Amino acid sequence: MALPVQQIPKWFYSMKINFISITQIRSQFMRPRKTTLHGLLALPQQSSDNFFLWGFKNYRTFSLWNSSLAPSSTRQENIAAQDTHPPSLNGLQLKTEVTNFDSQISLEELEDLPPISPLQQISEEDAVQIVAEPPLPPISFTLRDYVDRSETLQKLVLLGVNLSKLEKRPGAGTLLLKLDFKNDIQKILLFLKDNGVEDNQLGAFLTKNYIILTEDLENLRTRVAYLKSKNFSKTDISRMIVKAPYLLSFSVDRLDNRLGFFQKELGLNVEKTRNLVIRLPRLLTGSLEPVKENMKVYQLQLGFKHNEIQHMVTRIPKILTASKKKLTETFDYVHNVMNIPHHIIVKFPQVFNSKVLKIKERHSFLAFLGRAQYDPQKPNYISLDKLVSLPDEVFCKEVAKASLKDFEMFLKTV
Amino acid sequence: MRTSSALDTVIKPGYWRAQQKAQTALTCPELQQLNRGKELRWERWRVLYAAGSALGQLGTVGRKSEKVSMESLQCSRLNGLFAVYKPPGLNWKHLRDTVEFKLLKGLNSNKQYTPQEHIRFLVAPKEGSEGGELTLIAKSVPALSEHSLVRGPKYTSVKVGVGHRLDVKSSGVLVLGVGHGNKLLTDIYNAHLTKDYTVRGLLGKATDDFSDEGRLIEKTTYDHVTPEKLSRILAVIQGSHQKAMVTYSNLDLKTQEAYEMAVKGLIRPMDKSPMLITGIRCLEFAPPEFLLEIQCMHETQQLLRRVVHEIGLELKSSAVCTQVRRTRDGVFTLEDALLRTQWNIHNIQTSIQKAAPRVEAELEKCQTRALGHPDLVGQSVS
């Protein structure tokens, strides 16, 4: 049923949609009823033409897409199973679908059975056992179509994996459909649990890093062993894995390089680097370019000495991953407008973590009240961490000694 | 004697929309949910697919695509206009995005997942017979396809529109519209209401972009500047702008009604015109700083800074503008404006409800004037 090409609307080509294809994996899906009428049937390598030969009228765009599936293998999203055969293919008892829905099973695959005509009389029992579920769409943009028929997906949803986020990532949907819960996923989940990931954390973990389900168990064990050899305790490792899900997907070499980078760059001793990485494991999995840039910003642009940077980073590791624009804006306001010298900023690196607007509002309020005193030697000293970290009501009451309403009225006059 | 005919009646843009305000309901309930957006075009396809496959499905219940982009349940309360206070240094686009994000957060947090069930016909042995006769039995089976983790968040976008914009350096009342309120934004624009600003100026220097952060061009003395000189110049400015208002209002001053309105000073242009200052006065004068209150229409903040610069020139000195702050935009004042910490769905709903009667009253006034005086293009100042 070749449809003319013009029927594909133009917007179809311009959209970047991650297609999830289930060609060749239909055997994985839950079949609630089995009949043994016709014995074993190997799942035919159904060419795309066989699908939806009589298809729904509104499915015309996809039916044409099916017939052009072969040349579309350039699309990265379509993991058309050219190399892998579905594992549970052999030895599976399949029922035959003797209805209109079923496409023509090509004659060469059915060696012993002649094709059954739809007009043939069958017994009541046989009629009842006919499975008349609608066929699954061979390509979809969402996993919602497959959830009800796939055990793997259902178990993942019950674990807490956010399928709506995963289906947007290229290749994730097809990968999840190909995996089998019992054989592949369960082993890795048990491994993660052994390493301290709690049940309620598994969902969020897998939503971030689903690739780990395809990793080799041996590799994962080697990486954990490597971390242990670097004197990370078990609790530390589990904390790191939960906070940075991609950690175990990094090879031993890569982890080694990154740890070495941080040690060299910051010039800290082994124990301090270890503590730093435990506090913010994102440093190991994130890109290193922003860290290098930020180090240069601190040294050259903002004028901090090396030991000052070391001190700040051990207190608040997050300042290494802050954006350059925010850093420069915050420092500009704090140093030039609030007139706070370097050595006081070093004691309170939290200022680099907070929003510039918040600091501006609070400082201008204090200046308006005449309480903007940041010199520790003089009386009525206000420390920077109180300026920055306290919530609004506490700040107003204790630091500014005014009510929240006054603060709001002041903000409307800025 | 002029008789008003359909040709003479000036229909303003948005006039008919205002008349049919009550009839904005869309026809098909499913289409109501499938308004626009790429994703929703796919949803439309899915609805049709589900409808088509319903022929084959034996009793799968309710697979309507319900991804709403407009608030449906809270529709009645999250439609309208509200005002926020824009702090200086924030781009109005980022502000609008932040408000939309906070609204979505509030809307999505309300939804509770109720487990859905589908009806399936399963094969089971008949109750009566013992010979293992099979028959189909309808059973309710839990389905996960409607789970929130599979479908995603229920609300993915909220229509938030911005009224009269404020540039990055200025601050003040910014009117935003949500949902159906966006239509009111056009009506408000066409009502041509005035706005109030407080403008702070600094004598003694002149810069290229008229603000204190620009490139310095010249420095002057300002000892000779007195409050009387300043108020004289402000009076001249107000007078000239008042004259301009009458000309731009395109009124035929030979008619009696127009003359009476002009005498009372109730005229303003109802079409495009350059910036017009309806009132300007000096609130504080402490050299080198001075504070002006300006009521104007069809302005931009940069033009107001230019006014400060020109005042400096008239005073035979020079001045830059340090702060432009809008205190009133049409009907919305500083009291109605929500601060950054108050941008959540509950506050916005209450603010919309509070402001709704005032907005309606103002728009009614403008509409009745447009209908009542078909031969007068310019309308009176509210």
Short mmCIF file of N, CA, C and O in Angstrom, two decimals, chain B residues 269-326:
data_model
loop_
_atom_site.label_atom_id
_atom_site.label_comp_id
_atom_site.label_asym_id
_atom_site.label_seq_id
_atom_site.Cartn_x
_atom_site.Cartn_y
_atom_site.Cartn_z
N PRO B 269 -4.98 62.27 22.94
CA PRO B 269 -5.03 61.57 21.64
C PRO B 269 -5.32 60.09 21.83
O PRO B 269 -4.81 59.45 22.74
N MET B 270 -6.16 59.57 20.93
CA MET B 270 -6.50 58.15 21.00
C MET B 270 -5.85 57.37 19.89
O MET B 270 -6.24 56.27 19.57
N ASP B 271 -4.84 57.94 19.27
CA ASP B 271 -4.10 57.23 18.23
C ASP B 271 -2.63 57.37 18.53
O ASP B 271 -2.24 57.93 19.54
N LYS B 272 -1.80 56.92 17.60
CA LYS B 272 -0.35 57.03 17.83
C LYS B 272 0.05 58.50 17.83
O LYS B 272 -0.44 59.29 17.02
N SER B 273 0.97 58.83 18.72
CA SER B 273 1.47 60.20 18.77
C SER B 273 2.82 60.16 19.44
O SER B 273 3.14 59.17 20.10
N PRO B 274 3.63 61.19 19.30
CA PRO B 274 4.90 61.18 20.04
C PRO B 274 4.62 61.33 21.53
O PRO B 274 3.49 61.53 21.95
N MET B 275 5.70 61.25 22.32
CA MET B 275 5.51 61.29 23.77
C MET B 275 4.87 62.63 24.18
O MET B 275 5.31 63.68 23.75
N LEU B 276 3.84 62.53 25.03
CA LEU B 276 3.16 63.72 25.51
C LEU B 276 3.18 63.71 27.02
O LEU B 276 2.80 62.72 27.63
N ILE B 277 3.60 64.82 27.59
CA ILE B 277 3.67 64.92 29.06
C ILE B 277 2.44 65.67 29.52
O ILE B 277 2.28 66.86 29.23
N THR B 278 1.55 65.01 30.22
CA THR B 278 0.33 65.68 30.68
C THR B 278 0.57 66.47 31.95
O THR B 278 -0.15 67.41 32.24
N GLY B 279 1.58 66.09 32.70
CA GLY B 279 1.85 66.84 33.93
C GLY B 279 3.28 66.58 34.38
O GLY B 279 3.78 65.47 34.29
N ILE B 280 3.96 67.64 34.86
CA ILE B 280 5.33 67.45 35.34
C ILE B 280 5.55 68.44 36.48
O ILE B 280 5.17 69.60 36.40
N ARG B 281 6.08 67.94 37.59
CA ARG B 281 6.38 68.86 38.69
C ARG B 281 7.55 68.33 39.48
O ARG B 281 7.90 67.15 39.42
N CYS B 282 8.14 69.23 40.27
CA CYS B 282 9.34 68.87 41.01
C CYS B 282 8.94 68.54 42.44
O CYS B 282 8.32 69.34 43.13
N LEU B 283 9.30 67.34 42.89
CA LEU B 283 8.95 66.93 44.25
C LEU B 283 10.01 67.36 45.25
O LEU B 283 9.72 67.82 46.33
N GLU B 284 11.28 67.14 44.87
CA GLU B 284 12.36 67.51 45.78
C GLU B 284 13.44 68.21 44.99
O GLU B 284 13.69 67.84 43.84
N PHE B 285 14.08 69.18 45.62
CA PHE B 285 15.22 69.80 44.96
C PHE B 285 16.31 69.98 45.98
O PHE B 285 16.22 70.83 46.87
N ALA B 286 17.33 69.15 45.90
CA ALA B 286 18.48 69.27 46.78
C ALA B 286 19.70 69.18 45.90
O ALA B 286 20.17 68.08 45.59
N PRO B 287 20.23 70.33 45.41
CA PRO B 287 21.29 70.25 44.40
C PRO B 287 22.45 69.45 44.91
O PRO B 287 22.83 69.58 46.06
N PRO B 288 23.07 68.60 44.08
CA PRO B 288 22.80 68.44 42.65
C PRO B 288 21.62 67.52 42.30
O PRO B 288 21.29 67.38 41.15
N GLU B 289 20.96 66.92 43.28
CA GLU B 289 19.90 65.96 42.94
C GLU B 289 18.56 66.65 42.90
O GLU B 289 18.28 67.58 43.67
N PHE B 290 17.67 66.15 42.04
CA PHE B 290 16.30 66.62 42.05
C PHE B 290 15.39 65.48 41.65
O PHE B 290 15.81 64.57 40.93
N LEU B 291 14.17 65.53 42.13
CA LEU B 291 13.20 64.45 41.88
C LEU B 291 11.98 65.03 41.18
O LEU B 291 11.38 65.99 41.66
N LEU B 292 11.64 64.47 40.03
CA LEU B 292 10.49 64.95 39.27
C LEU B 292 9.40 63.90 39.28
O LEU B 292 9.68 62.71 39.29
N GLU B 293 8.14 64.36 39.23
CA GLU B 293 7.04 63.44 38.99
C GLU B 293 6.46 63.78 37.63
O GLU B 293 6.11 64.93 37.38
N ILE B 294 6.39 62.78 36.77
CA ILE B 294 5.96 63.03 35.39
C ILE B 294 4.75 62.14 35.11
O ILE B 294 4.79 60.95 35.37
N GLN B 295 3.70 62.76 34.56
CA GLN B 295 2.58 61.96 34.01
C GLN B 295 2.62 62.10 32.52
O GLN B 295 2.64 63.20 32.00
N CYS B 296 2.62 60.97 31.83
CA CYS B 296 2.82 61.06 30.39
C CYS B 296 2.09 59.91 29.69
O CYS B 296 1.55 59.01 30.34
N MET B 297 2.08 60.00 28.34
CA MET B 297 1.57 58.88 27.57
C MET B 297 2.40 58.72 26.32
O MET B 297 3.03 59.67 25.86
N HIS B 298 2.39 57.53 25.76
CA HIS B 298 3.16 57.17 24.57
C HIS B 298 4.64 57.42 24.77
O HIS B 298 5.32 57.94 23.90
N GLU B 299 5.14 57.06 25.96
CA GLU B 299 6.53 57.38 26.27
C GLU B 299 7.38 56.13 26.20
O GLU B 299 6.90 55.00 26.18
N THR B 300 8.69 56.33 26.18
CA THR B 300 9.62 55.26 26.52
C THR B 300 10.53 55.83 27.59
O THR B 300 10.64 57.05 27.74
N GLN B 301 11.20 54.96 28.32
CA GLN B 301 12.00 55.43 29.45
C GLN B 301 13.20 56.23 28.95
O GLN B 301 13.64 57.17 29.61
N GLN B 302 13.70 55.90 27.79
CA GLN B 302 14.84 56.65 27.27
C GLN B 302 14.43 58.08 26.94
O GLN B 302 15.20 59.03 27.13
N LEU B 303 13.19 58.26 26.45
CA LEU B 303 12.70 59.62 26.18
C LEU B 303 12.60 60.42 27.46
O LEU B 303 12.86 61.63 27.47
N LEU B 304 12.22 59.76 28.55
CA LEU B 304 12.15 60.48 29.82
C LEU B 304 13.54 60.92 30.25
O LEU B 304 13.74 62.02 30.79
N ARG B 305 14.52 60.07 30.02
CA ARG B 305 15.89 60.47 30.37
C ARG B 305 16.33 61.64 29.50
O ARG B 305 17.06 62.54 29.95
N ARG B 306 15.88 61.63 28.27
CA ARG B 306 16.21 62.74 27.38
C ARG B 306 15.59 64.04 27.89
O ARG B 306 16.19 65.11 27.80
N VAL B 307 14.39 63.94 28.45
CA VAL B 307 13.73 65.12 29.02
C VAL B 307 14.58 65.69 30.15
O VAL B 307 14.77 66.92 30.24
N VAL B 308 15.13 64.81 30.99
CA VAL B 308 15.99 65.29 32.08
C VAL B 308 17.21 66.00 31.51
O VAL B 308 17.62 67.07 31.99
N HIS B 309 17.78 65.40 30.47
CA HIS B 309 18.95 66.02 29.84
C HIS B 309 18.61 67.41 29.31
O HIS B 309 19.36 68.39 29.48
N GLU B 310 17.42 67.51 28.67
CA GLU B 310 17.03 68.80 28.10
C GLU B 310 16.74 69.83 29.18
O GLU B 310 17.01 71.02 29.00
N ILE B 311 16.18 69.38 30.29
CA ILE B 311 15.97 70.29 31.42
C ILE B 311 17.30 70.85 31.88
O ILE B 311 17.45 72.05 32.14
N GLY B 312 18.29 69.96 31.94
CA GLY B 312 19.62 70.43 32.33
C GLY B 312 20.13 71.49 31.38
O GLY B 312 20.70 72.51 31.80
N LEU B 313 19.92 71.27 30.07
CA LEU B 313 20.38 72.25 29.08
C LEU B 313 19.64 73.57 29.24
O LEU B 313 20.25 74.64 29.15
N GLU B 314 18.31 73.48 29.46
CA GLU B 314 17.54 74.71 29.64
C GLU B 314 17.99 75.51 30.85
O GLU B 314 17.93 76.74 30.86
N LEU B 315 18.44 74.79 31.88
CA LEU B 315 18.92 75.46 33.09
C LEU B 315 20.33 76.00 32.92
O LEU B 315 20.94 76.46 33.89
N LYS B 316 20.85 75.92 31.71
CA LYS B 316 22.21 76.36 31.40
C LYS B 316 23.24 75.60 32.22
O LYS B 316 24.27 76.11 32.61
N SER B 317 22.91 74.32 32.47
CA SER B 317 23.85 73.42 33.12
C SER B 317 23.74 72.10 32.38
O SER B 317 23.48 72.10 31.18
N SER B 318 23.92 71.01 33.06
CA SER B 318 23.66 69.73 32.40
C SER B 318 23.17 68.75 33.45
O SER B 318 23.44 68.92 34.65
N ALA B 319 22.43 67.74 33.02
CA ALA B 319 21.87 66.80 33.98
C ALA B 319 21.83 65.40 33.37
O ALA B 319 21.72 65.24 32.16
N VAL B 320 21.95 64.41 34.25
CA VAL B 320 21.76 63.01 33.84
C VAL B 320 20.65 62.44 34.71
O VAL B 320 20.37 62.95 35.79
N CYS B 321 20.08 61.35 34.22
CA CYS B 321 18.98 60.72 34.93
C CYS B 321 19.51 59.50 35.68
O CYS B 321 20.15 58.64 35.09
N THR B 322 19.26 59.42 36.97
CA THR B 322 19.77 58.28 37.74
C THR B 322 18.73 57.20 37.97
O THR B 322 19.06 56.05 38.18
N GLN B 323 17.46 57.58 37.97
CA GLN B 323 16.44 56.56 38.25
C GLN B 323 15.15 56.91 37.53
O GLN B 323 14.69 58.05 37.60
N VAL B 324 14.58 55.92 36.84
CA VAL B 324 13.26 56.07 36.24
C VAL B 324 12.40 54.98 36.85
O VAL B 324 12.70 53.80 36.73
N ARG B 325 11.32 55.40 37.51
CA ARG B 325 10.52 54.40 38.23
C ARG B 325 9.07 54.68 37.92
O ARG B 325 8.59 55.80 38.10
N ARG B 326 8.36 53.67 37.44
CA ARG B 326 6.96 53.86 37.09
C ARG B 326 6.12 53.57 38.33
O ARG B 326 6.18 52.47 38.89
#
